[in-house]
Short mmCIF file of C-alpha atoms in Angstrom, two decimals:
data_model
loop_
_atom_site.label_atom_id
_atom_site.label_comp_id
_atom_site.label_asym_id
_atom_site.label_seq_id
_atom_site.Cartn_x
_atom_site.Cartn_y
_atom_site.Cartn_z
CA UNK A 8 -214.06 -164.88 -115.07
CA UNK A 9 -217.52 -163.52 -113.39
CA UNK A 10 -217.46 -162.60 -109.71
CA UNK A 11 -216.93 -165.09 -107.31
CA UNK A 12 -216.51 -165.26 -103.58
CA UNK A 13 -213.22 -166.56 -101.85
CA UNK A 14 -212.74 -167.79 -98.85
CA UNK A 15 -209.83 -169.79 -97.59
CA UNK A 16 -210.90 -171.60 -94.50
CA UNK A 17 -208.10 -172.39 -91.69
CA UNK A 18 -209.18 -175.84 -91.48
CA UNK A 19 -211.13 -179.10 -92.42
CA UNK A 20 -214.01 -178.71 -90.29
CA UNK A 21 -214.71 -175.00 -90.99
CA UNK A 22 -214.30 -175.59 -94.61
CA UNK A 23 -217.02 -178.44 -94.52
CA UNK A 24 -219.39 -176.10 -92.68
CA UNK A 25 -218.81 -173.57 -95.13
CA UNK A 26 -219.93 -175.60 -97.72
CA UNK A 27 -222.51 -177.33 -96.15
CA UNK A 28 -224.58 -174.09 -95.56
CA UNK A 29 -223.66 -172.67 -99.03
CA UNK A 30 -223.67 -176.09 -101.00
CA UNK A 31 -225.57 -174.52 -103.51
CA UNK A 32 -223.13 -172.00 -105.01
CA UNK A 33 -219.63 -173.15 -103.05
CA UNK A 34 -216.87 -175.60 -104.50
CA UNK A 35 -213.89 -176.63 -103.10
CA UNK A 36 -210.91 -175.25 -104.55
CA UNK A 37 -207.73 -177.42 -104.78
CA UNK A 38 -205.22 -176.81 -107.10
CA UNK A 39 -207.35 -175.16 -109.22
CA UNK A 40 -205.95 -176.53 -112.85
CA UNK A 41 -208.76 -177.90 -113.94
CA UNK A 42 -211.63 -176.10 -111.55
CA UNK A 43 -210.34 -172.38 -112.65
CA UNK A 44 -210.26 -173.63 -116.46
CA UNK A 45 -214.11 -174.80 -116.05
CA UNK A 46 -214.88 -171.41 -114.19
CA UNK A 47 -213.31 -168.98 -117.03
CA UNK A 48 -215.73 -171.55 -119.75
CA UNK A 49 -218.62 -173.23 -118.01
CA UNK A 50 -218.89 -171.92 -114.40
CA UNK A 51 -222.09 -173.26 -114.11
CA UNK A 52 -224.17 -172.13 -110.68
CA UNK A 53 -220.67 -171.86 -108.85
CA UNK A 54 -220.56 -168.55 -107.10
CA UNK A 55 -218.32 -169.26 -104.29
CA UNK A 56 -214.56 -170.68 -103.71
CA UNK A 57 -213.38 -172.40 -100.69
CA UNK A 58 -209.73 -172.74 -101.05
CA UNK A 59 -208.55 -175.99 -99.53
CA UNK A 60 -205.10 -175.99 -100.46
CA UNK A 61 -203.65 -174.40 -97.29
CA UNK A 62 -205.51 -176.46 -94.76
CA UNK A 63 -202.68 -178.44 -92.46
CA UNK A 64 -204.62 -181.68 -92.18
CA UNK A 65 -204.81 -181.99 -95.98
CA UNK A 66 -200.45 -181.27 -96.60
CA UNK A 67 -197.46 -183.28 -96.01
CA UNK A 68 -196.22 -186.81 -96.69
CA UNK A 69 -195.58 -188.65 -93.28
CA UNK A 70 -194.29 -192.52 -92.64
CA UNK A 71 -197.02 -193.48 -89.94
CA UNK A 72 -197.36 -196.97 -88.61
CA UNK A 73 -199.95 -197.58 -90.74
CA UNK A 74 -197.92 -196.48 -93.88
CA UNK A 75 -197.09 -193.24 -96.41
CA UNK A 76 -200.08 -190.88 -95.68
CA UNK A 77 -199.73 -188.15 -98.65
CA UNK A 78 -202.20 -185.41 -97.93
CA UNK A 79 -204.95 -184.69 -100.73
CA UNK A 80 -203.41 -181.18 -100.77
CA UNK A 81 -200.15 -182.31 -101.84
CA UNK A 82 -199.12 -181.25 -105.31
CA UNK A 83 -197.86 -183.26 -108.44
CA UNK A 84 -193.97 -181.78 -107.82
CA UNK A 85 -194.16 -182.18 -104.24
CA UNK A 86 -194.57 -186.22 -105.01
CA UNK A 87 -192.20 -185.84 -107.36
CA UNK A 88 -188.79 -184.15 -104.90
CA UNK A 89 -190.15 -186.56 -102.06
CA UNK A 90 -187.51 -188.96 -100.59
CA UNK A 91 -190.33 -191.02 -99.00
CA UNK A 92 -192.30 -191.44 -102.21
CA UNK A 93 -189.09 -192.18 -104.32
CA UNK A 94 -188.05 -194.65 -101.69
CA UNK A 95 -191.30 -196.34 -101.14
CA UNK A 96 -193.68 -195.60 -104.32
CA UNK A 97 -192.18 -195.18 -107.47
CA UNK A 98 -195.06 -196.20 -109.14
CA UNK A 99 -197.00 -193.00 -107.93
CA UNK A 100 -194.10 -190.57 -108.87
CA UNK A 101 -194.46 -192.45 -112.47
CA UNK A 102 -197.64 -191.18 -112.68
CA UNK A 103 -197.30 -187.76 -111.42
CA UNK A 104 -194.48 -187.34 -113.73
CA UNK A 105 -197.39 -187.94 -116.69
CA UNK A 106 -199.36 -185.29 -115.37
CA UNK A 107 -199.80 -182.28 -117.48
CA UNK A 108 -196.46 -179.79 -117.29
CA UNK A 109 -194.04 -178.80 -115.10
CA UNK A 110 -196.23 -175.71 -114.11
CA UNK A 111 -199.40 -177.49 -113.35
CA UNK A 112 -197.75 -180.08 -111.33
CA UNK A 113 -196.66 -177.32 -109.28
CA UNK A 114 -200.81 -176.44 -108.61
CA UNK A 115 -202.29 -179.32 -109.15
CA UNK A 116 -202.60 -181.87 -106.38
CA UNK A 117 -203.08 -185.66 -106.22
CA UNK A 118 -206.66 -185.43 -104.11
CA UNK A 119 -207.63 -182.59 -106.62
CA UNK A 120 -206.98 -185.54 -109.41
CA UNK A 121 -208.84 -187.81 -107.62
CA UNK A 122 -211.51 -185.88 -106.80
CA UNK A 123 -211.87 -184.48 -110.07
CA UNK A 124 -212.55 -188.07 -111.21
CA UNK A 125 -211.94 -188.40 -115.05
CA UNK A 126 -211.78 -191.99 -116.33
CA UNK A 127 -207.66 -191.32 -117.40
CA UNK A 128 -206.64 -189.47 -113.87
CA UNK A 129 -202.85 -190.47 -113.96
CA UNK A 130 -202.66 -190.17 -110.51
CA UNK A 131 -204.90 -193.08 -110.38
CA UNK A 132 -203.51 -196.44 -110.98
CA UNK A 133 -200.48 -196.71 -109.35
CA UNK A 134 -202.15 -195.87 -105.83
CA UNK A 135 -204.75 -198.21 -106.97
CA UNK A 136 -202.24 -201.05 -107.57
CA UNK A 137 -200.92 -200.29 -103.89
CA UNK A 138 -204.00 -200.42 -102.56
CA UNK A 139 -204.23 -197.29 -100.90
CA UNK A 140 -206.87 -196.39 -98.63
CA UNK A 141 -208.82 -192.86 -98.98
CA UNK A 142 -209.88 -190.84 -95.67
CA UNK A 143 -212.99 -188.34 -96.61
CA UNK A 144 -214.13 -185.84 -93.51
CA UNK A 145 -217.79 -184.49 -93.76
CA UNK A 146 -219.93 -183.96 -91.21
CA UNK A 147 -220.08 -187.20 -89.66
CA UNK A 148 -216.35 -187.33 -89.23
CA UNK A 149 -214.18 -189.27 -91.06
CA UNK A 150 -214.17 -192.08 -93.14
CA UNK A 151 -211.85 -194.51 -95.08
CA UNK A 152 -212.34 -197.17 -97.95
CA UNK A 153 -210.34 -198.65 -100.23
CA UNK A 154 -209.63 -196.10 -103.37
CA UNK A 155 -211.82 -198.11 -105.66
CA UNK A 156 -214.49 -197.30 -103.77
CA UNK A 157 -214.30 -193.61 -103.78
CA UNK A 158 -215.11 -193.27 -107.57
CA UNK A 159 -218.83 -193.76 -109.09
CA UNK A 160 -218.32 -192.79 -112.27
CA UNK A 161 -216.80 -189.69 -114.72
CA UNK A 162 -216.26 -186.78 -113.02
CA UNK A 163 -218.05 -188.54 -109.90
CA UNK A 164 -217.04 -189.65 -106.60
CA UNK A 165 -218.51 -190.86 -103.44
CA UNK A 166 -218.18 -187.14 -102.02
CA UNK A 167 -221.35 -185.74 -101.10
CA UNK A 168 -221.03 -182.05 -101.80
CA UNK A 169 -219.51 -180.76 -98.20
CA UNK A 170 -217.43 -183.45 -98.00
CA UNK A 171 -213.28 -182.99 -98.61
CA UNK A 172 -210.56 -185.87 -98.77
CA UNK A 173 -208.33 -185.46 -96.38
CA UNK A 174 -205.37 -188.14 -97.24
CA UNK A 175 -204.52 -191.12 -99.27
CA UNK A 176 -202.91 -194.06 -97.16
CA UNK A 177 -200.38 -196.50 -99.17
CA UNK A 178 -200.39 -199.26 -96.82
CA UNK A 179 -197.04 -200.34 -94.99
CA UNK A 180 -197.35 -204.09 -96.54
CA UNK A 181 -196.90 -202.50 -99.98
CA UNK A 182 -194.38 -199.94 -99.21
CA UNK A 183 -191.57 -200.68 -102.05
CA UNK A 184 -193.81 -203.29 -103.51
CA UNK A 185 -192.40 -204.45 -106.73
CA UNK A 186 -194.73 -201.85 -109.31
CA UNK A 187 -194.47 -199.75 -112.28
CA UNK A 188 -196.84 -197.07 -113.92
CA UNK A 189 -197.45 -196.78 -117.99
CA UNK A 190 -199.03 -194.13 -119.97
CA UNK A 191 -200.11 -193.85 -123.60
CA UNK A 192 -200.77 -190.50 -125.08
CA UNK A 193 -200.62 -188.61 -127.90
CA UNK A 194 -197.67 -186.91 -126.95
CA UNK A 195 -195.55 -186.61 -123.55
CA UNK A 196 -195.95 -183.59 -122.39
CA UNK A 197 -199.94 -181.66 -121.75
CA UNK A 198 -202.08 -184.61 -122.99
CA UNK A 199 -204.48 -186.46 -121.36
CA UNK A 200 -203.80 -190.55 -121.18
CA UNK A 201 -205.78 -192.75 -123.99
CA UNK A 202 -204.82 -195.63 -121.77
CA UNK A 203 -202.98 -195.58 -118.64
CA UNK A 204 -201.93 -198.62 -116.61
CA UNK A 205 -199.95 -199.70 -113.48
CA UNK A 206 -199.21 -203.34 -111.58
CA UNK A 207 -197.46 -204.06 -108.93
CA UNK A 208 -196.45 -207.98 -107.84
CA UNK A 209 -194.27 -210.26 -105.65
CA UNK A 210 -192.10 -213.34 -107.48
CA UNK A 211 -190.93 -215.62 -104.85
CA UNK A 212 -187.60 -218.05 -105.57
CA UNK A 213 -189.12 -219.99 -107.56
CA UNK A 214 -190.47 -217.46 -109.81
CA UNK A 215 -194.21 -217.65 -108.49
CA UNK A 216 -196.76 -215.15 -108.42
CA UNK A 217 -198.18 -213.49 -105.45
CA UNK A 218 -200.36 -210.60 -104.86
CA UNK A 219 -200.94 -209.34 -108.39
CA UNK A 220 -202.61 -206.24 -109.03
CA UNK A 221 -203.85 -204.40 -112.01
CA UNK A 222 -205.34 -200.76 -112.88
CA UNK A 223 -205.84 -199.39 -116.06
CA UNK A 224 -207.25 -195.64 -116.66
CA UNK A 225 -209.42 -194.23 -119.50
CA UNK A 226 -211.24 -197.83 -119.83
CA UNK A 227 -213.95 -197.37 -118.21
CA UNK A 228 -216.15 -194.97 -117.14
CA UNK A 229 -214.08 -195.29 -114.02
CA UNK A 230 -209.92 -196.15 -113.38
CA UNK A 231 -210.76 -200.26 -113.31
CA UNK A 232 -208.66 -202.99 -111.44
CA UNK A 233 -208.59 -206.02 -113.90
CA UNK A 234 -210.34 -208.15 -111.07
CA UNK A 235 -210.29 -211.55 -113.27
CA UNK A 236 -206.61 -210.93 -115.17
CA UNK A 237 -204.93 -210.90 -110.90
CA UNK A 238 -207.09 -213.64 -110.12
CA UNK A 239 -205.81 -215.55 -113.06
CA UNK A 240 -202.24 -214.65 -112.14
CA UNK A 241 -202.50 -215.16 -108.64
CA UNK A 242 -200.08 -218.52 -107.94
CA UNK A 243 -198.90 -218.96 -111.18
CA UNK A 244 -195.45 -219.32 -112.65
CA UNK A 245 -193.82 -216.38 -114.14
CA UNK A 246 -193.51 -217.11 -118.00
CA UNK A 247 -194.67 -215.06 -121.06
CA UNK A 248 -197.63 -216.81 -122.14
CA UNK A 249 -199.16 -216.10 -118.62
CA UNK A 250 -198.38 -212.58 -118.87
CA UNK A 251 -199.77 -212.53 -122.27
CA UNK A 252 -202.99 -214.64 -121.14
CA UNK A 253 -203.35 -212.37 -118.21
CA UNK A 254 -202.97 -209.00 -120.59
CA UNK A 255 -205.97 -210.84 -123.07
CA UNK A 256 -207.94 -211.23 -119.80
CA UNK A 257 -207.79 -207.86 -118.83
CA UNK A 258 -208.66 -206.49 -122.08
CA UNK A 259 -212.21 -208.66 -122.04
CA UNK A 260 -212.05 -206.77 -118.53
CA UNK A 261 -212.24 -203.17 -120.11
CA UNK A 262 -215.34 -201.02 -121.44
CA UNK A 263 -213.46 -198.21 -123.83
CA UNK A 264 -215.35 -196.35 -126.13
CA UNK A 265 -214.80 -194.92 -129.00
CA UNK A 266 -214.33 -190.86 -128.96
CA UNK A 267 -212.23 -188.40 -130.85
CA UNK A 268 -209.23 -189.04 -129.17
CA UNK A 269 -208.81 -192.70 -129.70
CA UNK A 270 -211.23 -195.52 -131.19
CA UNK A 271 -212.41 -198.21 -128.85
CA UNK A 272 -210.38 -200.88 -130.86
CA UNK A 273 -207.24 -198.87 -130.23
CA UNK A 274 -207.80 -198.96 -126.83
CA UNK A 275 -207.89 -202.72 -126.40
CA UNK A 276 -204.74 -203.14 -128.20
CA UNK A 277 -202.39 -200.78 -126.28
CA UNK A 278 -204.54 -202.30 -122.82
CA UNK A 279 -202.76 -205.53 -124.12
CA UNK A 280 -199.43 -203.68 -124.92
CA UNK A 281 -199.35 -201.98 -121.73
CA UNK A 282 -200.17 -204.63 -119.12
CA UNK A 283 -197.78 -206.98 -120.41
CA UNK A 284 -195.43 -203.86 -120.17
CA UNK A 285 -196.30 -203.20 -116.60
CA UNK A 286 -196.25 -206.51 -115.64
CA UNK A 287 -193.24 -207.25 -117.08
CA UNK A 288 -191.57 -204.66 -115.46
CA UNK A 289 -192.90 -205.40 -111.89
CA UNK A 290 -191.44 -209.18 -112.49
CA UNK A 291 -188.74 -207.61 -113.63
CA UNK A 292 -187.96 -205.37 -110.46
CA UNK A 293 -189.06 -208.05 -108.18
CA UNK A 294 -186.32 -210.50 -109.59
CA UNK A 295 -183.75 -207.80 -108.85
CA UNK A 296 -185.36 -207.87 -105.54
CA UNK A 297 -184.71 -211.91 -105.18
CA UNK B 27 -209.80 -158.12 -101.55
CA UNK B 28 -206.30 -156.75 -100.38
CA UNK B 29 -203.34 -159.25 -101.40
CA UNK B 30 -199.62 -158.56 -100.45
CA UNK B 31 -197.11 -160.11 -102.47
CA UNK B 32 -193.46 -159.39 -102.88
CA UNK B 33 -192.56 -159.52 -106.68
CA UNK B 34 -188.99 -159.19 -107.78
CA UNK B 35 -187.73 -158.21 -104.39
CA UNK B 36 -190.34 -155.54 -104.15
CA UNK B 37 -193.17 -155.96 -101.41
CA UNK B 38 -196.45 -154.80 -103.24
CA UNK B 39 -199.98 -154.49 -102.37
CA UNK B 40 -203.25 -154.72 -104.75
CA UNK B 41 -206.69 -154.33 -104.08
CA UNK B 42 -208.14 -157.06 -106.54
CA UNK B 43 -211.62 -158.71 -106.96
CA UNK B 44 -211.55 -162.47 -105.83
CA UNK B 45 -211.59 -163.93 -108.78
CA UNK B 46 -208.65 -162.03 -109.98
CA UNK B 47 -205.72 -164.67 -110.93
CA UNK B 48 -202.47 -163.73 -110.70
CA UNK B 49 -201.62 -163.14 -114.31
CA UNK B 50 -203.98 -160.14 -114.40
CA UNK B 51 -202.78 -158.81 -111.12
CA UNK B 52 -199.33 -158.84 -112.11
CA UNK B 53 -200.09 -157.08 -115.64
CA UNK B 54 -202.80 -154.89 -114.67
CA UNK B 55 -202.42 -153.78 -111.32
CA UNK B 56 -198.60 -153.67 -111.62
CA UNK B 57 -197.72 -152.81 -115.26
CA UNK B 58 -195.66 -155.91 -115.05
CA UNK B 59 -197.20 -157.31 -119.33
CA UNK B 60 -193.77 -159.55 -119.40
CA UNK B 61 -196.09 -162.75 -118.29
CA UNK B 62 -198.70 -162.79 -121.52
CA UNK B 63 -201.73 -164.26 -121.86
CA UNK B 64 -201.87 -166.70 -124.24
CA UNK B 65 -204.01 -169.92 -124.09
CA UNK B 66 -205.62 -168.75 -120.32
CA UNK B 67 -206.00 -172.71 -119.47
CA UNK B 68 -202.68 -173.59 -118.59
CA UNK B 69 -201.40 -175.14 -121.55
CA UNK B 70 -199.12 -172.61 -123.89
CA UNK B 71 -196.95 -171.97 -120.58
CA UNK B 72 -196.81 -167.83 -121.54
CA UNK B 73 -197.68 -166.50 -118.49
CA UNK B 74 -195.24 -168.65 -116.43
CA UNK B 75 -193.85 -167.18 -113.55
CA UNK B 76 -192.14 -168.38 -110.75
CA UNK B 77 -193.96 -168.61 -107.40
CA UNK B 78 -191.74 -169.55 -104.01
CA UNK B 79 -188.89 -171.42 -106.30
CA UNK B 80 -191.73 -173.28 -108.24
CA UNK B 81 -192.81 -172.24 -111.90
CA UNK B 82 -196.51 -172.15 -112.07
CA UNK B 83 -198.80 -171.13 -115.03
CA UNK B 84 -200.02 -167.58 -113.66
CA UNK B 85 -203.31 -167.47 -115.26
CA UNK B 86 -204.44 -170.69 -113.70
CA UNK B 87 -203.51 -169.23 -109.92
CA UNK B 88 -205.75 -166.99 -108.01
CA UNK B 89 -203.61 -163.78 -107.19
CA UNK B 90 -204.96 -164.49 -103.45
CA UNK B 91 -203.84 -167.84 -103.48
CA UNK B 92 -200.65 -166.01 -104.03
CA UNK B 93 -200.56 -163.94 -100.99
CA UNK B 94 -197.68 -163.91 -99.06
CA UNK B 95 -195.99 -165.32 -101.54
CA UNK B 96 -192.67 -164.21 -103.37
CA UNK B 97 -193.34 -163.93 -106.93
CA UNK B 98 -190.17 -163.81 -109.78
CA UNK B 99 -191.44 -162.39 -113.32
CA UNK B 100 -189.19 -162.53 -116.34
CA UNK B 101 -189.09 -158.61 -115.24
CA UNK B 102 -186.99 -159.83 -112.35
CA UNK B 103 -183.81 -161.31 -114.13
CA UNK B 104 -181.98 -158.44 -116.02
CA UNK B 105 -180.51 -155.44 -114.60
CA UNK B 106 -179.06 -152.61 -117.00
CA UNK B 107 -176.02 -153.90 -116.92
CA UNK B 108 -176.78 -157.41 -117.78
CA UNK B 109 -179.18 -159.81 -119.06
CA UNK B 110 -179.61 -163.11 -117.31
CA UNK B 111 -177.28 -165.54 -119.04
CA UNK B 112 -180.70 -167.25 -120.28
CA UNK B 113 -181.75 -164.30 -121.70
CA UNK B 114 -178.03 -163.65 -123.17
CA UNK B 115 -177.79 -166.70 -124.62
CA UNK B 116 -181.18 -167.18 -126.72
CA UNK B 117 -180.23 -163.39 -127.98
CA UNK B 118 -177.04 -164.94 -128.69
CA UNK B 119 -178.18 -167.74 -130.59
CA UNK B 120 -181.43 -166.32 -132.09
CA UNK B 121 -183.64 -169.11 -129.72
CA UNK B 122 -186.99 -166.67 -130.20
CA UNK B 123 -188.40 -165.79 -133.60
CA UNK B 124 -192.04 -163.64 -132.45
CA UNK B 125 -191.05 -163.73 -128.82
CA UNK B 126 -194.56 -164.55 -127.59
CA UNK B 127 -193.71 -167.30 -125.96
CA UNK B 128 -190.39 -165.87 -124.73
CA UNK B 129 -191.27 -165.00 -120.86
CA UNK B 130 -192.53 -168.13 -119.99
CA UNK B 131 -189.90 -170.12 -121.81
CA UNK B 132 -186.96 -168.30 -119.84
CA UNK B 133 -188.63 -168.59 -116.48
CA UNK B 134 -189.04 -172.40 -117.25
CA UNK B 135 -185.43 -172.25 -118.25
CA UNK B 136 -184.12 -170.23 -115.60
CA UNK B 137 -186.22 -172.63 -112.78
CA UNK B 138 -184.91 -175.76 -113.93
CA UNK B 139 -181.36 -174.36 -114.16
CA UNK B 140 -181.77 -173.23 -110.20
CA UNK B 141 -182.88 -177.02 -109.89
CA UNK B 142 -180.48 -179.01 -112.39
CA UNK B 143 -177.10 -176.91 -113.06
CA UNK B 144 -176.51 -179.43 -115.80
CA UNK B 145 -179.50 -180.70 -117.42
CA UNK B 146 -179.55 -183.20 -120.33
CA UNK B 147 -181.36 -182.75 -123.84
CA UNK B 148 -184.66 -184.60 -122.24
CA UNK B 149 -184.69 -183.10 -119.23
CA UNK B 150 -184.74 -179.44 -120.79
CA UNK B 151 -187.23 -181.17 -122.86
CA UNK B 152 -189.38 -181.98 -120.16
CA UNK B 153 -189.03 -178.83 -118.19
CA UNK B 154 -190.38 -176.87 -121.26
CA UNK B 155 -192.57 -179.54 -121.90
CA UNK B 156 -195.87 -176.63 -120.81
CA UNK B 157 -194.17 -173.90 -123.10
CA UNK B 158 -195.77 -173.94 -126.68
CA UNK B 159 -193.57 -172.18 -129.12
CA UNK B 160 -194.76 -171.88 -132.56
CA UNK B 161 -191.82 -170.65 -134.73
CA UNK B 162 -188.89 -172.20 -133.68
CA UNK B 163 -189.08 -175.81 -133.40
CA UNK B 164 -186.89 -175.42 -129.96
CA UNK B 165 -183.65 -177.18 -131.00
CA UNK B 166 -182.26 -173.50 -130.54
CA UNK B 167 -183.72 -173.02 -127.43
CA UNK B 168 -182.13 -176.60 -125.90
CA UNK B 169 -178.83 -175.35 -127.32
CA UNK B 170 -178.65 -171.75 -125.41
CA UNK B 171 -180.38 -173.64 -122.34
CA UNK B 172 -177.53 -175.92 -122.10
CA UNK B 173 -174.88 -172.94 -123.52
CA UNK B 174 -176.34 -170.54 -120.48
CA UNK B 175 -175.90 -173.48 -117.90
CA UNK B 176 -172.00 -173.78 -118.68
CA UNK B 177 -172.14 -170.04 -118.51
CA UNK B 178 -173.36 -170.31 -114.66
CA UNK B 179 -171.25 -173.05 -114.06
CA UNK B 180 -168.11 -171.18 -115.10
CA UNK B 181 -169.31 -168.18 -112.80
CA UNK B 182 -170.39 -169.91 -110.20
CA UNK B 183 -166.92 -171.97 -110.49
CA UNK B 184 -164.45 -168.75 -110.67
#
């Protein structure tokens, strides 16, 4: 790796100054899994590292009023031993469980996923499905907005280059919503997703759907809520042929392309596969539930 | 820059450029070439080590990320009395062919046997799911996992 500078500031505000007056060198080191990769290959003008990971405000997972606030700095295996997250978000350990290996979910942390921004981030859907909100500090203060929101496009948020996330909010309505998390790759272990989905629903007595939701990773040039397939659902009687119509809907939903991991026509059918799967297994849980 | 770790028990102190990652620091500053550099982008799992009770792939960690830390190395398990029943037991049933991948393997093994004292075929699987191994096709390696967990358990137990 070429010489780099490293500082590790002791919290969010000095670390946005920091980059702020060097933001044309400096990068904000998370977890470093995939930022210390690109540095050894393709370090580009990056000269300087401020290390994030320590910072207070950015750790923890805390039950607030408002919900489970996971800090961006958390890491893959932290989500994974947490009592809160097993007991409230399932979904979200499902998908931190498809990250990677055992030793980069020990580095690599959910905001560093997020911020990272790659169409198939597994850490994605699920939270996406929930409805979590994102809280980004820069030098305005803070500011939230629904996850969607916070991604542009690959490798692209809505971070301008100072700016940090400082936690991801799973709201207290959807706290043990009914959800489950899918991923498709080429093996289980180390590979990145060629599709990866999650839902989450309620079923009332009478076996009616409310509050459907829908995410699906590697799609698009961005993790994509299937807008039209949860309208379509939204009301409706559980049966098969509406979770089969609703899976056909969110295909027409996607954008894959074709590349040499997977062809676009692939995609579409295991997008089909897997939201029936995911849907089907958030009816299923929420009949339990009944 | 000046990091302070303790590795194996043993406090030490290196004077490293910043963009040193732990992996080098441990080999080159102290002599400790059990971690190896294989893949250096965290997927072959040869340089695992085990930071703070958590296995992490050492070439993918700054060394001064690592500071203050307390690091275990595959140099840490035996003493010269004893291997660590790990170690024993894929000597005892010829687990390793080149041994490459060895050190990172056993300090996958020996972390998820602190963690799970009696782990099941898929969850070995999945706990050496970031160790590549070439030669063997692992089915030895699950065996002398699981045979080295009864060993502990009996141990532990008398």
């Amino acid at each position: 790796m070429r010489p780099l500078d490293y500082i590790a500031p002791k919290d969010a505000k000095e670390a946005v100054d920091l980059l702020l007056e060097n933001s044309d060198s400096s990068c904000p080191l998370a977890g470093g899994t995939d930022l210390i990769v690109d540095l050894k290959h393709n370090p580009g003008n990056i000269t300087m590292l401020v290390d994030v990971s320590c910072i207070e405000e950015f750790r923890g997972i805390k039950e607030i009023e408002e919900g489970l606030k996971i800090g961006s700095m958390v890491t893959f295996g932290e989500i994974m031993s947490s009592e809160l997250c097993q007991k409230y978000i399932p979904a979200v350990i499902e998908g931190a469980h498809t990250v990677g290996a055992v030793q980069t979910r020990n580095l690599g942390t959910v905001g560093g996923n997020l911020v990272t921004c790659v169409p198939s981030a597994d850490s994605a859907p699920s939270l996406m499905v929930l409805e979590s909100i994102v809280t980004i500090i820069g030098t305005d203060g803070y500011k939230s907005m629904p996850i969607e929101d916070f991604f542009i496009g690959p490798r692209k948020t809505i971070l301008k280059s100072h700016e940090l996330l400082v936690n991801i909010l799973i709201p207290k309505k959807n706290l043990s919503k009914p959800s489950k998390f899918l991923k498709h790759g080429l093996r289980k272990g180390q590979a990145l997703a060629l599709v990866n989905a999650a839902a989450s629903m309620y079923l009332n007595k009478s076996d009616i759907i409310s509050e459907p939701k829908i995410a699906l990773g590697a799609v698009a040039p961005t993790p994509l809520r299937a807008l039209k397939a949860e309208a379509f659902l939204e009301g409706k009687k559980y049966s098969e042929e509406v979770i089969n119509e609703a899976a056909e809907i969110a295909v027409s939903e996607a954008k894959p392309i074709d590349d040499f991991r997977s062809s676009a026509k692939y995609r579409c059918d295991i997008i089909r596969t897997f939201t029936k799967r995911v849907l089907i297994q958030s009816a299923d849980q929420a009949k339990q539930k009944n | 820059m000046k990091v302070e770790i303790t590795v194996n028990g043993e406090k030490k102190i290196a004077d490293v450029s910043p963009e040193t990652t732990l992996l080098k620091m441990l080999r080159d500053e102290f002599d400790l070439t059990g971690a190896k550099l294989g893949c250096d982008v965290g997927d072959c799992g040869t340089c695992t080590v085990v930071v703070d009770g958590e296995s992490v792939n050492s070439c993918l960690m700054l060394a001064a990320r690592a500071s203050g830390s307390e690091v275990l190395t595959i140099e840490g398990l035996a003493t010269f009395q004893k291997l660590h029943p790990v170690q024993q037991k894929f000597e005892d049933l010829g687990a390793l062919q080149c041994g490459y991948c060895g050190p990172g393997m056993i300090m996958s093994a020996k972390n998820l046997l602190d963690k799970n004292k009696s782990p099941s075929v898929d969850e070995i699987r999945d706990a050496l799911a970031g160790n590549l191994c070439r030669c063997t096709g692992y089915t030895k390696m699950i065996e002398a996992i699981q045979e080295a967990a009864k060993e502990i358990n009996t141990t532990n137990a008398l």
